[in-house]
Amino acid sequence: MKQRFFFIIITLLICCFAGSGIAADPSKVLILPFTIHAEKDLSFLKDGISDMLSTRLARDEMSVLSREETLKASGQISGAVTEKLAVSLAEQFSTDYVAYGSVTVLGDTISTDAKFYDLKQKKNIVIFHQTGKNTGDVISHINLFAAQINTVLFPPETPTPAVAAAKPASEKSEDESRRNPEALWNERGMGVNKATQPTKPPSAESAVIPAPGNAEEMWKSPIFKNEIRSMSVGDVDGDGKNEIVFVSDKNVFIYRYTNGVFAKVREINGAVGDTILGVDVADINGNGKAEIFVTVLNQNNDILSSYVLESDGTRFNRIAERQKWYYKVIDVPGKGKMLMGQKRGMKDIFMTGIYQLRWDGREYVSFREQGMPSEVNVFGFAYGDVANTGREMTMAFTRNELLRLLDKDGKEEWRSVEPYGGSAVYLEYSGDFSGRIGNTKEKNHYYLPQRILIRDIDKDKKTEVLVAKNTDTTNRVFSRFRMFKSGYIACLTWDNVSMSEKWKTKEISGHITDYVLADINNDGKDELVFSVVARVGSAFGDAKSFLVGQKLP
């Protein structure tokens, strides 16, 4: 009897241990042939793409359908693969996921669009878009697509930073949500966590980077070998997710940050003789896709030649060009984003009158003057309930970059003692400056003011003001020369007497050129994102600039 009892116990134990060692069945994925849109025969890409994805996705936890089964599924395809058809085929072959997409060749541009559908969640969990200049670029596109899929399905374990061990987990989670960004900078430093940083510098074309919303990380983009003059964030392709748009003096760059991958969507080259002054992004015409407003000065004839870009799903077209407006988008609390414009005169670099602009079906036209004091221009003002009295007020820069708080009648209620802002982008104009270079009379420089942001940032029902403060080694003594050594972003709040600093970011080397509050990683939460020029380009070396994102308090 005892022997029988022990036999039963041992048998049960063997079954338990054996059962615990049985691995779960791997997930199954169907990879459908990509649709090829091209004038010449590029059908060879179909097999190449399928083979590449198969080898990059196959692992112990993931089983890719065999070539025979894939051919059976392919035989039921006629024309482009829709989401409905892809899901239907995946259900027919009892797979957990399905990958499908297309490659489009238009002129000198090749575009790869792909999706990865999860049948349990009943949605695409990876949506991919990338462009290149030849068919060889498709290889890197598919590598990125596979990397995004693997990151979503099998996210890497995040190493615990040393600073996390300094406090109990319970204390850290309690304090983290209310701490200001300066404390985060001081504790963690700027940039990615060294434990997760790649051993090689990431390419500016694409890189896997920690998300800015992660409390354990600061976010920093790859280094760009040009000077980022201005930046903005918005959903420029209408897919419900934001893109990052920034400009150099010549070109417009569009990047997307999805599932930990920071990748270039498009680079749009400017015309010879044109110099870009700034960029803003907003859906002003109300069609669900944010337009890209690029302010451009033609140096050959000293006139504005601004333009507006909008996506048609394949490329970014100019829906307005050679426009005689300086563009600026301001985000007014309670009213949303508003497009402002100001004209340039024959002699004056700014004509009197700042106007709100609207889309009339053909172009952007003025319809409401803003009534700003004459020394305020379109680049340096914002509206909001700054004093928290229920009254809308204006925060604006003076010509020498002091901050002013104005009531609705233009009466000044406060003026800063020290200058804020600090831009390296300037307009030239003739004035009383008598210096000469050879036989050519030098022109004065008017440095464009920086952006001002007004919002209740920490949700305490009190409005804050965000402004940059760059330190010029010459203390702004010279009208035609600036050399910045460092900069930070300050959060100001009204204390019933004056504006005072509530918090500020860590001071960084170089200078801050632009900044926004936006959800760049599409997690539903806004981050503070800004562009930094760490080194100005010269005959001795390329420029060095990058983007930074950090969690808001």
Coordinates of C-alpha atoms in Angstrom, one line a residue, residues 8-465:
I8 CA 1.5 7.7 -7.3
I9 CA 3.3 10.7 -5.6
I10 CA 6.4 10.2 -7.7
T11 CA 4.3 9.9 -10.9
L12 CA 2.5 13.1 -10.1
L13 CA 5.8 14.9 -9.4
I14 CA 7.3 13.7 -12.7
C15 CA 4.2 14.9 -14.5
C16 CA 4.4 18.3 -12.8
F17 CA 8.0 18.8 -13.6
A18 CA 7.6 17.5 -17.2
G19 CA 4.6 19.8 -17.6
S20 CA 6.6 22.8 -16.4
G21 CA 9.3 22.1 -18.9
I22 CA 6.9 22.1 -21.9
A23 CA 7.4 25.3 -23.9
A24 CA 4.4 27.2 -25.1
D25 CA 3.6 26.8 -28.8
P26 CA 5.3 29.6 -30.8
S27 CA 3.2 32.4 -32.3
K28 CA 2.6 32.0 -36.1
V29 CA 3.0 34.8 -38.6
L30 CA 2.0 35.0 -42.3
I31 CA 4.2 37.2 -44.5
L32 CA 2.3 38.2 -47.6
P33 CA 4.2 39.2 -50.8
F34 CA 4.6 43.0 -50.9
T35 CA 2.8 44.9 -53.8
I36 CA 5.3 46.5 -56.1
H37 CA 4.3 49.8 -57.8
A38 CA 6.9 50.7 -60.5
E39 CA 7.2 51.4 -64.2
K40 CA 9.8 48.7 -64.7
D41 CA 9.7 45.1 -63.5
L42 CA 10.8 44.8 -59.9
S43 CA 9.0 41.6 -59.1
F44 CA 12.3 40.1 -57.8
L45 CA 11.8 42.3 -54.7
K46 CA 8.8 40.3 -53.6
D47 CA 10.8 37.1 -52.9
G48 CA 13.7 39.1 -51.4
I49 CA 11.5 41.0 -49.0
S50 CA 9.7 37.8 -47.9
D51 CA 12.9 36.0 -47.3
M52 CA 14.5 38.9 -45.4
L53 CA 11.4 39.2 -43.1
S54 CA 11.3 35.4 -42.6
T55 CA 14.9 35.2 -41.4
R56 CA 14.6 38.3 -39.2
L57 CA 11.4 37.4 -37.5
A58 CA 12.0 33.7 -37.0
R59 CA 12.9 32.7 -33.5
D60 CA 11.9 30.2 -30.8
E61 CA 8.9 32.2 -29.9
M62 CA 7.9 33.0 -33.5
S63 CA 7.2 30.6 -36.3
V64 CA 6.9 31.9 -39.9
L65 CA 4.6 30.0 -42.3
S66 CA 6.5 27.9 -44.8
R67 CA 7.0 29.0 -48.4
E68 CA 4.5 26.4 -49.6
E69 CA 1.7 27.7 -47.3
T70 CA 2.6 31.3 -48.2
L71 CA 2.3 30.4 -51.9
K72 CA -1.2 29.0 -51.2
A73 CA -2.1 32.3 -49.5
S74 CA -0.5 34.3 -52.3
G75 CA -2.6 32.5 -54.9
Q76 CA -5.7 34.1 -53.5
I77 CA -4.4 37.7 -54.0
S78 CA -5.3 39.8 -57.0
G79 CA -4.1 43.4 -56.9
A80 CA -3.1 45.4 -53.8
V81 CA -3.4 43.7 -50.4
T82 CA -5.9 45.4 -48.1
E83 CA -6.1 45.0 -44.4
K84 CA -9.4 43.1 -44.8
L85 CA -7.8 40.6 -47.2
A86 CA -4.6 40.2 -45.1
V87 CA -6.7 39.4 -41.9
S88 CA -8.9 37.0 -43.9
L89 CA -5.9 35.1 -45.1
A90 CA -4.3 35.0 -41.7
E91 CA -7.5 33.6 -40.2
Q92 CA -7.7 31.0 -42.9
F93 CA -4.2 29.8 -42.1
S94 CA -4.7 30.2 -38.3
T95 CA -1.8 32.6 -37.7
D96 CA -1.5 35.1 -34.9
Y97 CA 0.0 37.9 -37.0
V98 CA 0.2 38.9 -40.6
A99 CA 2.8 41.2 -42.3
Y100 CA 1.9 43.0 -45.6
G101 CA 2.9 46.1 -47.5
S102 CA 4.1 47.8 -50.7
V103 CA 7.1 49.3 -52.4
T104 CA 6.4 52.3 -54.6
V105 CA 8.9 53.8 -57.1
L106 CA 8.2 57.4 -58.3
G107 CA 11.1 59.0 -60.2
D108 CA 14.2 59.0 -58.0
T109 CA 12.3 58.1 -54.8
I110 CA 11.5 54.7 -53.5
S111 CA 9.0 54.3 -50.7
T112 CA 8.4 51.3 -48.4
D113 CA 5.1 51.1 -46.6
A114 CA 4.3 48.1 -44.3
K115 CA 2.0 47.0 -41.6
F116 CA 2.1 44.2 -39.0
Y117 CA -1.4 43.1 -37.8
D118 CA -2.2 41.4 -34.5
L119 CA -5.3 39.2 -34.8
K120 CA -5.9 39.0 -31.1
Q121 CA -5.8 42.8 -30.6
K122 CA -7.5 43.2 -34.0
K123 CA -5.3 46.1 -35.0
N124 CA -2.0 47.0 -36.7
I125 CA 0.6 47.1 -34.0
V126 CA 3.4 48.4 -36.3
I127 CA 2.8 50.9 -39.1
F128 CA 6.0 51.6 -41.1
H129 CA 6.9 54.1 -43.7
Q130 CA 10.4 55.0 -45.0
T131 CA 11.8 56.5 -48.2
G132 CA 15.0 56.1 -50.1
K133 CA 16.7 56.8 -53.4
N134 CA 17.2 53.4 -54.9
T135 CA 16.1 49.8 -54.6
G136 CA 19.1 49.0 -52.3
D137 CA 17.5 51.2 -49.7
V138 CA 14.6 48.7 -49.4
I139 CA 17.1 46.4 -47.6
S140 CA 17.5 48.9 -44.8
H141 CA 13.8 49.6 -44.8
I142 CA 12.9 45.9 -44.2
N143 CA 15.6 45.7 -41.5
L144 CA 14.0 48.6 -39.7
F145 CA 10.5 47.2 -40.1
A146 CA 11.6 43.8 -38.7
A147 CA 13.4 45.6 -35.8
Q148 CA 10.2 47.5 -34.9
I149 CA 8.2 44.3 -34.9
N150 CA 10.7 42.5 -32.7
T151 CA 10.8 45.5 -30.3
V152 CA 7.0 45.6 -30.0
L153 CA 6.6 41.8 -29.6
F154 CA 9.8 41.1 -27.5
P155 CA 10.8 44.4 -25.8
P156 CA 14.3 44.3 -24.3
E157 CA 14.6 44.4 -20.5
T158 CA 15.5 47.9 -19.3
P159 CA 18.6 47.9 -17.1
T160 CA 18.0 49.6 -13.8
P161 CA 20.0 52.8 -13.6
A162 CA 22.2 53.4 -10.6
V163 CA 20.1 56.3 -9.5
A164 CA 17.1 54.1 -9.3
A165 CA 18.8 52.1 -6.6
A166 CA 19.4 55.2 -4.5
K167 CA 15.8 55.4 -3.4
P168 CA 13.2 52.8 -2.5
A169 CA 10.9 52.0 -5.4
S170 CA 7.8 53.2 -3.5
E171 CA 9.5 56.6 -2.7
K172 CA 10.6 57.0 -6.2
S173 CA 7.2 56.4 -7.8
E174 CA 5.6 58.8 -5.3
D175 CA 7.9 61.7 -6.0
E176 CA 8.6 61.2 -9.8
S177 CA 5.4 62.6 -11.1
R178 CA 5.7 66.0 -9.3
R179 CA 9.4 66.7 -9.7
N180 CA 10.6 69.5 -12.0
P181 CA 12.8 68.8 -15.0
E182 CA 15.8 70.4 -13.5
A183 CA 16.0 67.7 -10.9
L184 CA 15.7 65.0 -13.5
W185 CA 18.5 66.6 -15.5
N186 CA 20.8 66.9 -12.5
E187 CA 20.1 63.3 -11.4
R188 CA 20.3 61.5 -14.8
G189 CA 22.2 63.8 -17.0
M190 CA 21.4 64.7 -20.6
G191 CA 20.9 62.0 -23.3
V192 CA 20.3 58.3 -23.3
N193 CA 21.0 55.9 -20.4
K194 CA 24.6 54.5 -20.9
A195 CA 23.4 51.0 -20.2
T196 CA 21.1 51.1 -23.2
Q197 CA 23.2 53.3 -25.5
P198 CA 24.5 51.6 -28.7
T199 CA 28.2 50.8 -28.9
K200 CA 28.4 52.7 -32.2
P201 CA 27.0 56.2 -32.8
P202 CA 23.4 55.9 -34.3
S203 CA 22.8 57.1 -37.8
A204 CA 20.9 60.3 -38.2
E205 CA 18.7 58.4 -40.7
S206 CA 17.3 56.0 -38.1
A207 CA 18.1 54.9 -34.6
V208 CA 16.6 53.0 -31.7
I209 CA 16.3 55.5 -28.9
P210 CA 14.7 55.4 -25.4
A211 CA 11.4 57.1 -25.3
P212 CA 11.2 60.5 -23.6
G213 CA 8.2 59.5 -21.6
N214 CA 10.2 56.8 -19.8
A215 CA 10.9 58.1 -16.3
E216 CA 14.3 56.4 -16.3
E217 CA 15.5 58.0 -19.5
M218 CA 16.3 61.4 -21.0
W219 CA 15.8 61.3 -24.8
K220 CA 18.4 62.6 -27.2
S221 CA 18.4 62.3 -31.0
P222 CA 21.3 61.3 -33.2
I223 CA 23.7 64.1 -34.1
F224 CA 23.0 66.1 -37.2
K225 CA 25.8 67.8 -39.2
N226 CA 23.8 70.9 -39.8
E227 CA 22.4 73.7 -37.6
I228 CA 18.8 73.1 -36.6
R229 CA 17.2 76.5 -36.9
S230 CA 13.6 75.7 -35.9
M231 CA 11.4 72.8 -35.1
S232 CA 7.8 71.8 -34.6
V233 CA 5.7 68.7 -34.1
G234 CA 2.4 67.5 -35.5
D235 CA 0.5 64.8 -37.4
V236 CA 1.6 65.7 -41.0
D237 CA 0.3 62.6 -42.7
G238 CA -3.1 62.2 -41.0
D239 CA -2.4 58.8 -39.4
G240 CA -3.1 60.0 -35.9
K241 CA 0.5 60.0 -34.8
N242 CA 2.9 63.0 -34.6
E243 CA 6.0 63.6 -36.7
I244 CA 8.9 65.9 -35.9
V245 CA 9.7 68.6 -38.4
F246 CA 12.8 70.7 -38.3
V247 CA 14.8 72.9 -40.7
S248 CA 18.3 73.9 -41.5
D249 CA 18.9 77.1 -43.4
K250 CA 18.2 75.2 -46.7
N251 CA 16.2 72.0 -46.1
V252 CA 13.1 70.7 -44.4
F253 CA 13.5 67.4 -42.5
I254 CA 10.6 65.2 -41.4
Y255 CA 11.2 62.4 -38.9
R256 CA 8.9 59.9 -37.2
Y257 CA 9.4 58.3 -33.7
T258 CA 7.6 55.0 -33.6
N259 CA 8.1 52.0 -31.3
G260 CA 11.5 53.2 -30.1
V261 CA 12.8 53.9 -33.7
F262 CA 13.6 57.5 -34.7
A263 CA 13.6 57.4 -38.6
K264 CA 13.7 59.9 -41.4
V265 CA 10.5 60.2 -43.4
R266 CA 11.5 62.8 -45.9
E267 CA 14.1 65.5 -46.6
I268 CA 12.9 68.3 -48.8
N269 CA 15.6 70.5 -50.4
G270 CA 15.2 74.2 -50.7
A271 CA 15.8 76.4 -53.8
V272 CA 19.1 78.1 -54.5
G273 CA 19.2 81.6 -53.0
D274 CA 16.5 80.8 -50.4
T275 CA 17.2 80.9 -46.7
I276 CA 14.8 79.3 -44.3
L277 CA 14.0 81.4 -41.2
G278 CA 11.6 79.1 -39.3
V279 CA 9.0 76.3 -39.4
D280 CA 5.7 75.6 -37.8
V281 CA 3.2 72.7 -38.0
A282 CA -0.6 72.9 -37.6
D283 CA -3.8 71.7 -39.3
I284 CA -5.2 75.2 -40.2
N285 CA -7.3 74.1 -43.3
G286 CA -9.0 71.4 -41.2
N287 CA -8.5 68.4 -43.4
G288 CA -7.0 66.2 -40.7
K289 CA -3.4 66.6 -41.8
A290 CA -1.2 69.3 -40.4
E291 CA 0.4 71.6 -42.9
I292 CA 4.1 72.6 -42.7
F293 CA 4.6 76.4 -42.8
V294 CA 8.1 77.3 -43.9
T295 CA 9.1 80.9 -43.7
V296 CA 11.7 81.7 -46.4
L297 CA 13.7 84.8 -47.4
N298 CA 15.1 84.9 -50.9
Q299 CA 18.6 86.4 -50.5
N300 CA 18.9 87.4 -54.1
N301 CA 16.2 90.0 -54.1
D302 CA 15.6 90.3 -50.3
I303 CA 11.9 89.3 -50.5
L304 CA 9.8 86.7 -48.7
S305 CA 9.2 83.5 -50.6
S306 CA 7.5 81.3 -48.0
Y307 CA 5.7 78.1 -48.8
V308 CA 3.3 75.6 -47.2
L309 CA 3.7 71.8 -47.5
E310 CA 1.0 69.2 -47.2
S311 CA 1.1 65.4 -47.6
D312 CA -1.1 63.7 -50.2
G313 CA -0.2 60.3 -48.8
T314 CA 2.8 59.7 -51.0
R315 CA 4.7 63.0 -51.1
F316 CA 4.7 66.5 -49.6
N317 CA 3.4 69.0 -52.1
R318 CA 3.5 72.8 -51.9
I319 CA -0.1 73.9 -51.6
A320 CA 1.0 77.5 -51.3
E321 CA 4.3 79.0 -52.5
R322 CA 6.1 82.3 -53.0
Q323 CA 4.0 83.7 -50.2
K324 CA 4.9 87.2 -48.8
W325 CA 4.3 86.2 -45.2
Y326 CA 6.4 85.6 -42.1
Y327 CA 4.5 82.6 -40.6
K328 CA 4.1 81.7 -36.9
V329 CA 1.7 79.3 -35.2
I330 CA 0.8 80.1 -31.6
D331 CA -1.2 77.7 -29.4
V332 CA -3.7 79.7 -27.3
P333 CA -5.1 77.9 -24.3
G334 CA -8.8 77.2 -24.8
K335 CA -8.6 78.2 -28.5
G336 CA -6.1 75.9 -30.0
K337 CA -3.5 76.6 -32.7
M338 CA -3.8 79.8 -34.7
L339 CA -1.7 80.8 -37.7
M340 CA -0.3 84.3 -37.6
G341 CA 1.4 86.2 -40.4
Q342 CA 3.2 89.5 -41.0
K343 CA 4.3 91.2 -44.2
R344 CA 7.8 92.5 -45.1
G345 CA 8.1 96.0 -46.5
M346 CA 10.3 97.4 -49.2
K347 CA 12.4 99.3 -46.6
D348 CA 11.1 97.9 -43.3
I349 CA 11.9 94.2 -42.5
F350 CA 8.5 94.1 -40.7
M351 CA 5.4 96.0 -41.9
T352 CA 3.0 97.2 -39.2
G353 CA 0.2 94.7 -38.5
I354 CA 0.2 91.1 -37.3
Y355 CA -2.8 89.1 -38.7
Q356 CA -4.4 85.8 -38.0
L357 CA -4.5 83.8 -41.2
R358 CA -7.1 81.3 -42.4
W359 CA -7.5 79.0 -45.4
D360 CA -10.1 80.2 -47.9
G361 CA -10.0 77.0 -50.1
R362 CA -7.2 78.3 -52.3
E363 CA -4.7 80.2 -50.1
Y364 CA -4.1 81.5 -46.6
V365 CA -5.6 85.0 -46.2
S366 CA -5.6 87.6 -43.4
F367 CA -8.9 88.2 -41.6
R368 CA -8.1 89.5 -38.1
E369 CA -5.4 92.0 -37.0
Q370 CA -4.0 91.4 -33.6
G371 CA -3.4 95.0 -32.5
M372 CA 0.2 94.5 -31.2
P373 CA 2.5 97.3 -30.2
S374 CA 4.8 98.4 -33.1
E375 CA 8.0 96.9 -31.6
V376 CA 6.3 93.4 -31.4
N377 CA 6.7 91.2 -34.4
V378 CA 5.0 87.9 -35.4
F379 CA 7.8 85.7 -34.0
G380 CA 7.9 87.0 -30.4
F381 CA 4.5 86.9 -28.7
A382 CA 1.9 84.6 -27.2
Y383 CA -1.6 84.8 -25.6
G384 CA -2.9 83.3 -22.4
D385 CA -4.2 83.9 -18.8
V386 CA -0.7 84.6 -17.6
A387 CA -1.7 86.3 -14.3
N388 CA -4.4 83.6 -13.6
T389 CA -7.2 86.3 -13.3
G390 CA -9.4 85.0 -16.1
R391 CA -8.1 87.7 -18.4
E392 CA -6.2 87.0 -21.6
M393 CA -2.9 88.8 -21.6
T394 CA 0.0 89.0 -24.0
M395 CA 3.6 88.0 -23.3
A396 CA 6.0 89.5 -25.9
F397 CA 9.6 90.3 -26.5
T398 CA 11.0 93.8 -26.9
R399 CA 13.5 94.6 -29.6
N400 CA 16.4 94.0 -27.1
E401 CA 14.8 90.7 -26.0
L402 CA 13.3 91.7 -22.7
L403 CA 10.0 90.1 -21.8
R404 CA 6.9 92.2 -21.4
L405 CA 3.5 91.3 -20.0
L406 CA 0.7 93.4 -21.6
D407 CA -3.0 93.6 -20.8
K408 CA -5.7 93.5 -23.5
D409 CA -5.2 97.3 -24.2
G410 CA -1.5 97.0 -24.7
K411 CA -0.6 98.4 -21.3
E412 CA 2.6 97.0 -19.8
E413 CA 2.2 95.3 -16.4
W414 CA 5.6 93.8 -16.1
R415 CA 9.0 93.9 -17.9
S416 CA 12.0 91.6 -17.2
V417 CA 15.3 93.0 -16.0
E418 CA 17.4 90.6 -18.0
P419 CA 17.0 89.5 -21.6
Y420 CA 15.6 86.0 -22.5
G421 CA 15.5 84.2 -25.8
G422 CA 18.7 84.6 -27.7
S423 CA 18.6 83.5 -31.4
A424 CA 21.3 83.1 -34.0
V425 CA 18.9 83.6 -36.9
Y426 CA 18.8 87.2 -38.1
L427 CA 17.5 89.6 -40.8
E428 CA 19.8 92.2 -42.4
Y429 CA 18.7 95.8 -42.8
S430 CA 20.2 99.1 -43.6
G431 CA 20.6 101.5 -40.7
D432 CA 22.9 103.9 -39.1
F433 CA 25.8 101.4 -38.7
S434 CA 28.7 103.0 -40.6
G435 CA 31.1 100.1 -40.8
R436 CA 32.4 98.9 -44.1
I437 CA 34.0 95.8 -45.6
G438 CA 36.0 97.0 -48.5
N439 CA 33.7 99.2 -50.6
T440 CA 30.5 97.5 -49.3
K441 CA 28.6 99.1 -46.5
E442 CA 27.7 96.6 -43.8
K443 CA 24.1 96.1 -42.7
N444 CA 22.7 95.8 -39.3
H445 CA 21.5 92.5 -37.9
Y446 CA 18.0 92.0 -36.4
Y447 CA 17.9 88.8 -34.5
L448 CA 14.6 87.1 -34.6
P449 CA 12.9 86.5 -31.2
Q450 CA 12.4 83.0 -29.9
R451 CA 9.1 81.2 -29.3
I452 CA 7.0 81.8 -26.2
L453 CA 4.8 79.0 -24.8
I454 CA 1.9 79.6 -22.4
R455 CA 0.2 76.7 -20.7
D456 CA -0.8 75.1 -17.4
I457 CA 2.1 72.6 -17.6
D458 CA 1.8 70.8 -14.2
K459 CA -2.0 70.8 -14.1
D460 CA -2.2 72.9 -10.9
K461 CA -4.7 75.3 -12.5
K462 CA -2.1 78.0 -12.8
T463 CA -0.6 79.2 -16.1
E464 CA 3.1 78.9 -16.7
V465 CA 5.3 80.5 -19.4

